[in-house]
């Protein structure tokens, strides 16, 4: 009975912000990305990806590619890129990653700084289900964000430009620590190569293919802010 009461308290919409944050540390969140050409109402094929996270590891899983970011004890971020079909991975050092590395961007798909620049338009729900609706207008671009504040989860984001509208929507979410830990353990079992050593391993067919194809520069979400920066992370070399 005590366990039942405790579990009910944990999922109650009246749960405190700290309880919600604790519950939301281990996440499997499925997202859908839609792009629409507003000039001719052409809907591009929808993309899907899954956000996985623990307190110090985050992954964006697409159909083929998985981008993993690990937060080190010195707060630096170490990326690993996994290729699921090959069960192989490429590891990077924090010094090999260009651009700003903001952990909140990886952890919740949109950075705390970005949300702080937006205008809070309305609020609904409470506890774990408290939803804040934000808006930001930059030139001819309007960005609308629905934010589950106590879960630190993006519920939806819509970027409207004159020619293109992109929408990112949370499809379903699970908070199952064992399943999340198992998924990261599965990726961790893949054979990995240090990025710096790739040039010395051209005899490896997989690595030779990666060199010839070049690297995919953005994460699985394919979602960008008004400045063209990937909101879902990704890194350049």
Short mmCIF file of C-alpha atoms in Angstrom, two decimals:
data_model
loop_
_atom_site.label_atom_id
_atom_site.label_comp_id
_atom_site.label_asym_id
_atom_site.label_seq_id
_atom_site.Cartn_x
_atom_site.Cartn_y
_atom_site.Cartn_z
CA UNK A 1 0.00 0.00 0.00
CA UNK A 2 2.83 2.40 0.85
CA UNK A 3 4.39 1.75 -2.57
CA UNK A 4 1.06 2.36 -4.28
CA UNK A 5 0.56 5.64 -2.43
CA UNK A 6 4.12 6.71 -3.23
CA UNK A 7 3.66 5.94 -6.93
CA UNK A 8 0.37 7.83 -7.01
CA UNK A 9 2.02 10.81 -5.36
CA UNK A 10 4.82 10.70 -7.92
CA UNK A 11 2.50 10.91 -10.92
CA UNK A 12 -0.04 13.23 -9.33
CA UNK A 13 -0.47 16.52 -11.23
CA UNK A 14 -0.15 18.21 -7.84
CA UNK A 15 3.32 16.80 -7.27
CA UNK A 16 5.94 19.37 -6.39
CA UNK A 17 8.41 20.72 -8.92
CA UNK A 18 11.23 18.79 -7.25
CA UNK A 19 9.25 15.52 -7.45
CA UNK A 20 8.57 16.14 -11.14
CA UNK A 21 12.25 16.88 -11.79
CA UNK A 22 13.21 13.65 -10.02
CA UNK A 23 10.69 11.64 -12.03
CA UNK A 24 11.88 13.21 -15.28
CA UNK A 25 15.58 12.37 -14.91
CA UNK A 26 15.22 9.17 -16.93
CA UNK A 27 13.27 9.89 -20.08
CA UNK A 28 12.32 8.27 -23.37
CA UNK A 29 10.48 10.94 -25.37
CA UNK A 30 9.33 10.40 -28.95
CA UNK A 31 9.10 13.50 -31.14
CA UNK A 32 7.78 14.21 -34.61
CA UNK A 33 9.11 16.95 -36.89
CA UNK A 34 6.96 18.35 -39.70
CA UNK A 35 8.04 20.87 -42.32
CA UNK A 36 5.54 22.67 -44.53
CA UNK A 37 6.22 24.96 -47.47
CA UNK A 38 3.78 27.78 -46.72
CA UNK A 39 3.78 29.10 -50.29
CA UNK A 40 2.18 25.97 -51.77
CA UNK A 41 1.10 24.06 -48.63
CA UNK A 42 3.43 21.20 -49.50
CA UNK A 43 3.96 18.97 -46.48
CA UNK A 44 7.37 17.36 -46.38
CA UNK A 45 7.68 13.84 -45.06
CA UNK A 46 7.57 13.84 -41.28
CA UNK A 47 10.72 12.90 -39.39
CA UNK A 48 10.76 11.16 -36.05
CA UNK A 49 13.39 10.87 -33.36
CA UNK A 50 13.62 9.81 -29.73
CA UNK A 51 15.20 11.79 -26.93
CA UNK A 52 16.76 9.62 -24.24
CA UNK A 53 18.24 11.07 -21.08
CA UNK A 54 19.73 10.35 -17.69
CA UNK A 55 21.08 13.08 -15.36
CA UNK A 56 24.41 13.20 -17.24
CA UNK A 57 23.78 11.51 -20.60
CA UNK A 58 21.51 12.54 -23.45
CA UNK A 59 20.87 10.86 -26.81
CA UNK A 60 18.97 11.83 -29.94
CA UNK A 61 18.08 8.64 -31.78
CA UNK A 62 17.09 8.82 -35.44
CA UNK A 63 16.45 5.90 -37.76
CA UNK A 64 20.14 5.31 -38.48
CA UNK A 65 22.19 7.72 -36.41
CA UNK A 66 22.37 8.27 -32.65
CA UNK A 67 24.00 11.37 -31.20
CA UNK A 68 25.02 10.90 -27.55
CA UNK A 69 26.35 13.64 -25.28
CA UNK A 70 27.96 12.95 -21.93
CA UNK A 71 28.35 15.68 -19.32
CA UNK A 72 31.75 15.24 -17.69
CA UNK A 73 32.59 16.12 -14.09
CA UNK A 74 34.26 19.35 -15.28
CA UNK A 75 30.99 20.28 -17.09
CA UNK A 76 32.50 19.74 -20.52
CA UNK A 77 30.46 17.78 -23.04
CA UNK A 78 31.81 14.68 -24.79
CA UNK A 79 29.91 13.54 -27.91
CA UNK A 80 29.67 10.03 -29.29
CA UNK A 81 28.07 9.27 -32.64
CA UNK A 82 26.64 5.77 -33.08
CA UNK A 83 25.69 4.13 -36.37
CA UNK A 84 23.03 1.61 -35.43
CA UNK A 85 23.10 -0.58 -38.53
CA UNK A 86 26.86 -1.09 -38.15
CA UNK A 87 26.84 -1.22 -34.34
CA UNK A 88 29.83 1.11 -34.45
CA UNK A 89 30.56 4.46 -32.90
CA UNK A 90 32.90 7.43 -33.18
CA UNK A 91 34.02 9.17 -29.99
CA UNK A 92 35.02 12.82 -29.80
CA UNK A 93 36.90 14.81 -27.22
CA UNK A 94 35.33 18.02 -25.88
CA UNK A 95 38.15 19.99 -27.52
CA UNK A 96 37.15 18.62 -30.94
CA UNK A 97 33.67 20.13 -30.75
CA UNK A 98 33.24 23.57 -32.25
CA UNK A 99 30.71 26.15 -31.16
CA UNK A 100 28.91 26.77 -27.91
CA UNK A 101 28.26 23.68 -25.83
CA UNK A 102 25.25 24.33 -23.65
CA UNK A 103 24.09 21.31 -21.65
CA UNK A 104 20.50 22.54 -21.40
CA UNK A 105 20.28 22.53 -25.21
CA UNK A 106 21.18 18.84 -25.27
CA UNK A 107 19.15 17.90 -22.19
CA UNK A 108 15.85 19.50 -23.21
CA UNK A 109 16.29 20.36 -26.94
CA UNK A 110 15.99 24.09 -26.31
CA UNK A 111 18.34 26.05 -24.08
CA UNK A 112 17.45 27.88 -20.88
CA UNK A 113 18.93 31.04 -22.42
CA UNK A 114 16.68 30.72 -25.45
CA UNK A 115 13.56 30.33 -23.28
CA UNK A 116 14.65 33.34 -21.21
CA UNK A 117 14.56 35.48 -24.38
CA UNK A 118 10.96 34.51 -25.11
CA UNK A 119 7.76 36.13 -23.83
CA UNK A 120 5.49 34.07 -21.59
CA UNK A 121 2.02 34.36 -23.16
CA UNK A 122 -0.05 31.97 -21.02
CA UNK A 123 0.14 29.18 -18.47
CA UNK A 124 -2.08 26.18 -17.77
CA UNK A 125 -2.16 23.08 -15.59
CA UNK A 126 -0.15 22.60 -12.43
CA UNK A 127 2.41 20.32 -10.84
CA UNK A 128 3.97 17.89 -13.33
CA UNK A 129 1.54 18.93 -16.05
CA UNK A 130 2.21 22.68 -15.76
CA UNK A 131 2.51 24.01 -19.31
CA UNK A 132 3.95 27.39 -20.22
CA UNK A 133 3.34 28.92 -23.66
CA UNK A 134 6.05 31.24 -24.97
CA UNK A 135 6.47 33.32 -28.09
CA UNK A 136 9.38 35.09 -29.75
CA UNK A 137 9.32 37.20 -32.92
CA UNK A 138 12.61 37.78 -34.73
CA UNK A 139 12.18 39.76 -37.94
CA UNK A 140 9.79 37.79 -40.16
CA UNK A 141 10.09 34.66 -38.00
CA UNK A 142 7.72 33.71 -35.19
CA UNK A 143 8.65 31.00 -32.70
CA UNK A 144 6.01 29.45 -30.43
CA UNK A 145 6.99 27.11 -27.60
CA UNK A 146 4.87 24.94 -25.31
CA UNK A 147 7.06 24.02 -22.35
CA UNK A 148 6.44 21.44 -19.60
CA UNK A 149 8.36 23.49 -17.08
CA UNK A 150 8.57 21.01 -14.19
CA UNK A 151 9.54 18.10 -16.43
CA UNK A 152 12.00 20.20 -18.46
CA UNK A 153 10.44 18.77 -21.61
CA UNK A 154 9.52 20.49 -24.83
CA UNK A 155 5.86 19.74 -25.57
CA UNK A 156 5.82 21.51 -28.93
CA UNK A 157 7.64 24.18 -30.87
CA UNK A 158 6.53 25.93 -34.04
CA UNK A 159 8.79 28.12 -36.18
CA UNK A 160 6.87 30.12 -38.77
CA UNK A 161 8.70 31.85 -41.63
CA UNK A 162 7.21 33.34 -44.80
CA UNK A 163 8.18 30.31 -46.90
CA UNK A 164 8.48 27.54 -44.33
CA UNK A 165 6.84 26.37 -41.15
CA UNK A 166 8.48 23.72 -38.93
CA UNK A 167 6.73 22.01 -36.05
CA UNK A 168 8.27 19.78 -33.39
CA UNK A 169 5.72 17.84 -31.33
CA UNK A 170 6.07 15.49 -28.36
CA UNK A 171 4.30 12.28 -29.40
CA UNK A 172 4.67 10.14 -26.28
CA UNK A 173 6.94 9.95 -23.26
CA UNK A 174 7.95 7.26 -20.75
CA UNK A 175 9.80 7.58 -17.45
CA UNK A 176 11.29 4.09 -17.10
CA UNK A 177 14.77 4.19 -15.58
CA UNK A 178 15.56 0.54 -16.29
CA UNK A 179 14.61 0.84 -19.98
CA UNK A 180 16.62 4.05 -20.39
CA UNK A 181 19.71 2.58 -18.70
CA UNK A 182 19.43 -0.56 -20.85
CA UNK A 183 19.31 1.49 -24.04
CA UNK A 184 22.45 3.44 -23.13
CA UNK A 185 24.15 0.15 -22.17
CA UNK A 186 23.27 -1.29 -25.60
CA UNK A 187 24.94 1.63 -27.37
CA UNK A 188 27.89 1.45 -25.00
CA UNK A 189 28.50 -2.13 -26.17
CA UNK A 190 29.15 -0.94 -29.76
CA UNK A 191 32.74 -0.89 -31.00
CA UNK A 192 34.00 2.72 -30.99
CA UNK A 193 36.91 4.57 -32.60
CA UNK A 194 38.38 7.90 -31.51
CA UNK A 195 37.72 10.63 -34.06
CA UNK A 196 41.42 11.56 -34.02
CA UNK A 197 42.35 8.01 -35.07
CA UNK A 198 40.04 7.72 -38.07
CA UNK A 199 42.71 8.82 -40.57
CA UNK A 200 45.00 6.03 -39.36
CA UNK A 201 42.33 3.37 -39.91
CA UNK A 202 41.39 3.75 -43.56
CA UNK A 203 41.76 0.00 -43.97
CA UNK A 204 38.61 -0.41 -41.89
CA UNK A 205 35.72 -0.58 -44.43
CA UNK A 206 33.29 1.17 -42.09
CA UNK A 207 35.65 4.06 -41.34
CA UNK A 208 36.67 4.36 -45.01
CA UNK A 209 32.98 4.70 -45.88
CA UNK A 210 32.50 7.38 -43.23
CA UNK A 211 35.48 9.34 -44.56
CA UNK A 212 34.18 9.16 -48.14
CA UNK A 213 30.64 10.15 -47.21
CA UNK A 214 31.67 12.93 -44.87
CA UNK A 215 29.95 13.47 -41.57
CA UNK A 216 26.35 14.40 -40.94
CA UNK A 217 26.67 17.74 -39.19
CA UNK A 218 23.35 17.99 -37.35
CA UNK A 219 21.48 15.91 -34.84
CA UNK A 220 18.44 13.76 -35.46
CA UNK A 221 15.80 16.43 -34.89
CA UNK A 222 16.69 18.53 -37.95
CA UNK A 223 15.10 21.46 -36.14
CA UNK A 224 16.49 24.97 -36.31
CA UNK A 225 15.95 28.35 -34.71
CA UNK A 226 15.41 31.64 -36.51
CA UNK A 227 19.16 32.03 -36.99
CA UNK A 228 19.44 28.66 -38.67
CA UNK A 229 21.11 27.05 -35.66
CA UNK A 230 20.12 23.48 -34.90
CA UNK A 231 17.87 23.53 -31.84
CA UNK A 232 18.24 19.81 -31.31
CA UNK A 233 21.99 19.96 -31.00
CA UNK A 234 24.48 18.45 -33.39
CA UNK A 235 28.07 19.56 -33.80
CA UNK A 236 30.48 20.54 -36.51
CA UNK A 237 34.09 19.64 -37.12
#
